[in-house]
XYZ file of C-alpha atoms in Angstrom:
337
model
C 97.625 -59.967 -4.621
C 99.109 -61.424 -1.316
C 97.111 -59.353 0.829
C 93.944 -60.543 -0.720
C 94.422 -63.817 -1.719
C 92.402 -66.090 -0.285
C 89.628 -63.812 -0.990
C 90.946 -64.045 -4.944
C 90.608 -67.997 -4.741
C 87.304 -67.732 -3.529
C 86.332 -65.396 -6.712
C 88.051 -67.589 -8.730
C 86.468 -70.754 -6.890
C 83.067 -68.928 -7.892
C 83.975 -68.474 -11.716
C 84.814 -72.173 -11.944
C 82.040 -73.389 -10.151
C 79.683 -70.993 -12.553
C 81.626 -72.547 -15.604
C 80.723 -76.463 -14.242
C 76.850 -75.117 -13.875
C 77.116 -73.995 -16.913
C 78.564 -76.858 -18.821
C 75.887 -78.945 -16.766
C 73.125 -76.602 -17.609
C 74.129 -77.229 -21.327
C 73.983 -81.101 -21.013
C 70.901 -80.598 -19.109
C 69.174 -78.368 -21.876
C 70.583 -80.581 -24.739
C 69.185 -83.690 -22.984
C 65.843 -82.835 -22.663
C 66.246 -82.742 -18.956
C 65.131 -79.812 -17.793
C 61.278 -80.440 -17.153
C 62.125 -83.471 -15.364
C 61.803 -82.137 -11.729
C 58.515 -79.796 -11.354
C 58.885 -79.125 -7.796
C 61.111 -76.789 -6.124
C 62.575 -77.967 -2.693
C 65.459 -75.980 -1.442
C 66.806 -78.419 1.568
C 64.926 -81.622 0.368
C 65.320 -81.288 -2.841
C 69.486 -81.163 -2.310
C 68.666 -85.598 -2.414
C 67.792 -87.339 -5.310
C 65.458 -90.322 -4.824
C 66.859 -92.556 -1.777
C 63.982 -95.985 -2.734
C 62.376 -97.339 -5.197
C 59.150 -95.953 -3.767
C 60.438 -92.272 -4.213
C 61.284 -92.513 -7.272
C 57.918 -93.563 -8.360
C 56.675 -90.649 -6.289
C 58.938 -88.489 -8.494
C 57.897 -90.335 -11.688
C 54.187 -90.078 -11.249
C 54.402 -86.076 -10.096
C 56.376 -86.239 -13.489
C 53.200 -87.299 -15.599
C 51.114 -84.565 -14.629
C 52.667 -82.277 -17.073
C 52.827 -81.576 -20.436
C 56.275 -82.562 -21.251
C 55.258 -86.654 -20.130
C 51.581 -86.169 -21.748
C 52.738 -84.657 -24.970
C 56.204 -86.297 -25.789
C 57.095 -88.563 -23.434
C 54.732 -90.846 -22.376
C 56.599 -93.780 -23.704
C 58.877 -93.304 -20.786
C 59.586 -95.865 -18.206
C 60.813 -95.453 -14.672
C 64.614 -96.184 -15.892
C 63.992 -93.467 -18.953
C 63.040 -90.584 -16.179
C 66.233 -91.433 -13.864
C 68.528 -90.819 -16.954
C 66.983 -87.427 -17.537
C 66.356 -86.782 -13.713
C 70.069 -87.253 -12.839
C 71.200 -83.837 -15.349
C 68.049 -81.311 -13.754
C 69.187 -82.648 -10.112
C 72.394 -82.306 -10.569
C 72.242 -78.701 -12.103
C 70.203 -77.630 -9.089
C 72.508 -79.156 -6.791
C 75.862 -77.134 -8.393
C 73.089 -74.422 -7.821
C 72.915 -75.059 -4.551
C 76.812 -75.789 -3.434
C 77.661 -72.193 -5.434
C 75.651 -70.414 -3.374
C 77.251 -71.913 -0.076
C 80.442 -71.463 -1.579
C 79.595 -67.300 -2.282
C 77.770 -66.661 0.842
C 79.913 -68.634 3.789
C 83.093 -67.524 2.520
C 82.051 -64.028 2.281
C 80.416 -63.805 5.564
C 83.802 -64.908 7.018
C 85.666 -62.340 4.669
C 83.157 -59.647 6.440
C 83.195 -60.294 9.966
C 87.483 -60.719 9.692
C 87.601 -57.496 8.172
C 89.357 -59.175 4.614
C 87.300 -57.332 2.585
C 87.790 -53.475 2.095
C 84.824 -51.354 1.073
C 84.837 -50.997 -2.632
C 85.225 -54.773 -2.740
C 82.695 -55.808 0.104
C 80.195 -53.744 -2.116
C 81.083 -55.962 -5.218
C 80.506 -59.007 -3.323
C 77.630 -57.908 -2.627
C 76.403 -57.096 -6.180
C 77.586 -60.788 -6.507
C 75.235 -62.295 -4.012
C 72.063 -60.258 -5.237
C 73.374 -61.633 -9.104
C 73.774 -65.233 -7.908
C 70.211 -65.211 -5.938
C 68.389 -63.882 -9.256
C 70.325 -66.323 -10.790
C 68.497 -68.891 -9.123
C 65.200 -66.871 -9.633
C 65.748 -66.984 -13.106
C 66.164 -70.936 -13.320
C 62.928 -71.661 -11.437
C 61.113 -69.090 -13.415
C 62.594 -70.998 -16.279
C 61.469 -73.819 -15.251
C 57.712 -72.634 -14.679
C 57.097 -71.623 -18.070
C 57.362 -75.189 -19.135
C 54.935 -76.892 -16.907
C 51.552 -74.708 -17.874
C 50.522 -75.845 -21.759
C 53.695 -76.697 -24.060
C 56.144 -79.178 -23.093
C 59.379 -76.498 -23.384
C 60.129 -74.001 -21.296
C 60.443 -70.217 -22.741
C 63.271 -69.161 -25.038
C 62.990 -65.653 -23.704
C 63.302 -67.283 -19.969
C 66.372 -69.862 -21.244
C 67.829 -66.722 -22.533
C 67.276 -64.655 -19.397
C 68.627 -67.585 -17.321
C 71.813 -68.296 -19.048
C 72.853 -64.553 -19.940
C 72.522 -63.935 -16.298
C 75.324 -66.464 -15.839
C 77.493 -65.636 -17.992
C 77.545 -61.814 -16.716
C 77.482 -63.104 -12.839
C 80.697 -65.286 -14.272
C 82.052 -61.815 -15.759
C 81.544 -59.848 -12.839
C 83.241 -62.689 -10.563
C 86.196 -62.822 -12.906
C 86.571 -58.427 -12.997
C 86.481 -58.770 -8.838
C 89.074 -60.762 -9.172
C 91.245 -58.881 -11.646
C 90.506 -55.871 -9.436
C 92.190 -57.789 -6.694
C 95.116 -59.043 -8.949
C 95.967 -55.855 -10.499
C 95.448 -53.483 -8.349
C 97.884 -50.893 -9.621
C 96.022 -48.274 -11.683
C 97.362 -46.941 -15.075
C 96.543 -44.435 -17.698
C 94.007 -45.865 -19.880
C 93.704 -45.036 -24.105
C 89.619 -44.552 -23.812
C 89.097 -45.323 -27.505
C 90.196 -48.494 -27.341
C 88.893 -48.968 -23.760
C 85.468 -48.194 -25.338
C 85.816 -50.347 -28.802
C 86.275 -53.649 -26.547
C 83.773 -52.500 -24.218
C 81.317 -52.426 -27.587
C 82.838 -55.852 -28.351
C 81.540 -56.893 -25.218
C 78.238 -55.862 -25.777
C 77.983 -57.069 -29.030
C 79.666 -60.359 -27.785
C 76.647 -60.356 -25.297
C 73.704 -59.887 -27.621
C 75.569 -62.882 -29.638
C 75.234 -64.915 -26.541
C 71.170 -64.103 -25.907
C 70.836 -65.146 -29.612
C 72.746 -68.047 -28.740
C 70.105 -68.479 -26.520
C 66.966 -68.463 -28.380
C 68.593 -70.959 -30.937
C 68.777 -73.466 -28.321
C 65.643 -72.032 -26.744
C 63.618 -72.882 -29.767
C 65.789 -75.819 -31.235
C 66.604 -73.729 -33.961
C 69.719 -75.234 -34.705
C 68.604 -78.476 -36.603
C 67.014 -76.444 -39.613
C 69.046 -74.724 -42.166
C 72.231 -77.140 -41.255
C 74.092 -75.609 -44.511
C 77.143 -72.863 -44.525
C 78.086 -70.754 -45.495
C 74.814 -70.121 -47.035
C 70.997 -71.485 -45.613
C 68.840 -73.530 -47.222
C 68.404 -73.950 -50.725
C 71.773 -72.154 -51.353
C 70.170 -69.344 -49.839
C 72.081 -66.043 -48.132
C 68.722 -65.323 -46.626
C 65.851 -68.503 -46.899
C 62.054 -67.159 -47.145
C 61.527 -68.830 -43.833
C 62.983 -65.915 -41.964
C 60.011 -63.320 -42.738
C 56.981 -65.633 -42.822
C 57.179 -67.638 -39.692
C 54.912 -64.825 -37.581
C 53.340 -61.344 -37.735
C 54.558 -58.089 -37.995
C 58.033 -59.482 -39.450
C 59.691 -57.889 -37.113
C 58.922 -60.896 -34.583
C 60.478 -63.457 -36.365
C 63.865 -62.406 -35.576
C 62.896 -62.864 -32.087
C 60.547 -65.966 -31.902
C 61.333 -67.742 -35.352
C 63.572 -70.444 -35.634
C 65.038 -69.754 -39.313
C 64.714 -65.429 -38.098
C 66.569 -66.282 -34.444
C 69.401 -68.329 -36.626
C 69.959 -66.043 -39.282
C 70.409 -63.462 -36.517
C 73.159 -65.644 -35.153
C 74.631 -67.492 -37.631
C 75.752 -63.738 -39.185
C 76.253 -61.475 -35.941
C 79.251 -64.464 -35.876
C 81.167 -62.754 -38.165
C 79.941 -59.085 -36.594
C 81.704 -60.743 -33.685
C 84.828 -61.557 -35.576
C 85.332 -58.545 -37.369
C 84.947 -56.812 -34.098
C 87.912 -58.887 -32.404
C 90.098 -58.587 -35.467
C 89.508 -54.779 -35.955
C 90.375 -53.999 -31.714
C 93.192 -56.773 -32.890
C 93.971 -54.240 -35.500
C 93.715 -50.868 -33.735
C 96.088 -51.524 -30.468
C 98.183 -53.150 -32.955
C 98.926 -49.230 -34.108
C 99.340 -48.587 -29.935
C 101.778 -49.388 -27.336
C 100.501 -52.716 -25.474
C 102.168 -54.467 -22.046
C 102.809 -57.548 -21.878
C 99.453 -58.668 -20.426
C 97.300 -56.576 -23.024
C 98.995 -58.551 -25.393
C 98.344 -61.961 -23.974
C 94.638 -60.740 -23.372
C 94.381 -59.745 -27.393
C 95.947 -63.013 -28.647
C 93.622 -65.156 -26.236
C 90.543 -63.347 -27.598
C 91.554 -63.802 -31.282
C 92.495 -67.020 -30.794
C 89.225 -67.753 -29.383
C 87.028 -66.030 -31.562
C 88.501 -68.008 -34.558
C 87.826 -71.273 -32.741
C 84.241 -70.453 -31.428
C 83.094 -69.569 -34.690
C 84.971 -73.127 -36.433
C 82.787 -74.868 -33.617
C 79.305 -72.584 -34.053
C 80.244 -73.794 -38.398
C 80.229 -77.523 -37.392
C 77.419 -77.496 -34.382
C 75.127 -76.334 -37.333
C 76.663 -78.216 -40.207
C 75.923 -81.761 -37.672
C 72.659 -80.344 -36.414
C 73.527 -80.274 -32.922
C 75.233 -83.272 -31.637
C 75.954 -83.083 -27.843
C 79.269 -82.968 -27.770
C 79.643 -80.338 -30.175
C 76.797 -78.265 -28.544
C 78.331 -78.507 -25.133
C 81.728 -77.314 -27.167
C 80.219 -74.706 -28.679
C 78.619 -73.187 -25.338
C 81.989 -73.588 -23.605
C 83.628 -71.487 -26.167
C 81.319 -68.676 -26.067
C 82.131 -68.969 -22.432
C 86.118 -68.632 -22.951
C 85.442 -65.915 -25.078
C 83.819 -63.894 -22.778
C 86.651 -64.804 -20.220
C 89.371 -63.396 -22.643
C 87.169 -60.142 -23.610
C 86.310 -59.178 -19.509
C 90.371 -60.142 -18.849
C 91.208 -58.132 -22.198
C 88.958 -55.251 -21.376
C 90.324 -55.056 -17.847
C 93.949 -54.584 -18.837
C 92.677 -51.840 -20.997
C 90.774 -50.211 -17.738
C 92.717 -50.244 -15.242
């Protein structure tokens, strides 16, 4: 660790600065705000509006899509600057992270701080945190052609890429930290690796129920609608069936709303099979993170739908799933390496 620590920080700079864009992306998404800017500027776009003549500038170039035209065309000037200030400042985190990845590393490089294996990483990071920002543009497209939304697919795309980038930052890091290797019990090494992936596919559902604001139907648990396990609305939404579980808002929620307690079981069953193993002390604090965790991610999913999606509770919500995933890469490190 002391040999590489400034190079640590830096990782760990990353994964904090990926958390704030993602807790900004969330407020941004929740807030309508996402449609708000429909031109991409990589040097001039890092300033908002400096005059009032700008800002009308930005306002009219605003109107010429279908997200002013369709549902908000009631706006004034002072209704655009609220959502404006969320989609600029996203872009801007955007923006600072990758100065923050790519000037530290360079420096890391040419000083000879970085050894192979981990030079090699970083650069996996860079390519990740470039299609990152891809991703958010393509996003971004998608919602300026004929519907005033942008993909669920693309949101999904976009936000799964930053959780993994996030994961990969944070097991660079660990790498660094804990450098000593150890034997590793592969059965349990692979059951948290398939809570990861699972954990994952939660997270891409996650998606499409904010993609498609499918969390203000069915705001009932533990059952749906109408007292329902399963409410008709999941099959008859679109053709072959099969698609509603991808595209339909009562299909995409039933699909998370019950992988939750996939997830759970998951957690509580790796909880239950290295209880029957010898742990160290840091295996231990990884396990009782993640359990922790999972218990209070799914209380928070429970009340996000139960109050149809209030902000703070959706921005709480997204957070946790983002702790989670912290406590399953830390927990499935310790059982690596």
């Amino acid at each position: 660790m002391k040999k590489n620590k400034y190079v640590v920080y830096w990782l760990l700079t990353g994964c904090a600065l990926i958390f704030i864009m993602v807790l900004v992306g969330g407020i941004t998404r929740l807030t309508h705000s996402g449609l708000s800017i429909s031109d991409y500027k990589l040097i001039h776009g890092t300033l908002p509006p400096m005059n009032e003549q700008e800002w009308q500038e930005a306002f009219e170039l605003y109107k010429q899509y279908p997200e002013y035209q369709k549902l908000n065309n009631h706006f004034d000037l002072e209704d655009f600057k609220d959502i404006y200030f969320w989609e600029w400042l996203h872009r801007v985190i955007g923006r600072f992270i990758g100065i923050v990845f790519i000037v530290p590393f360079l420096y890391f490089l040419f000083t000879k701080k970085l050894d192979g294996p981990t030079t090699k990483k970083a650069i996996i990071l860079l390519i990740m945190g470039g299609f990152q920002g891809f991703l958010g543009w393509y996003m971004v497209k998608s919602g300026l052609v004929d519907r005033p939304d942008v993909s669920h697919f693309r949101l999904a795309a976009h936000l799964t890429t930053a959780f993994i980038t996030f994961a990969y930052s944070f097991w660079v890091a660990l790498d660094l930290i804990y450098p000593d290797k150890k034997e590793v019990n592969t059965k349990i090494r692979n059951l948290i690796r398939f809570g990861l992936v699972v954990l994952l596919i939660q997270i891409i559902w996650g998606a499409f129920v904010a993609g498609l604001d499918a969390g203000f139907i069915h705001n009932h648990w533990p059952l749906m609608s109408d007292g329902k396990l399963i409410h008709e609305t999941v099959f008859i939404e679109h053709q072959p069936v099969i698609k509603n579980f991808f595209e339909g808002k009562s299909g995409v929620q039933f699909i998370h709303r019950y992988l939750a307690y996939v997830v759970v079981g998951i957690i509580v069953y790796i909880w239950f099979k290295t209880g029957q193993t010898q742990r160290t002390a840091l295996q231990e604090k990884g396990l009782k993170m993640l359990l922790a965790l999972v218990f209070v991610q799914f209380v928070l999913g429970v009340l996000t739908l139960i109050y149809a999606v209030p902000l703070w509770l959706g921005i709480a919500h997204q957070i946790g799933a983002f702790f989670l995933l912290a406590a399953m890469t830390f927990t499935l490190h310790r059982f690596t390496k």
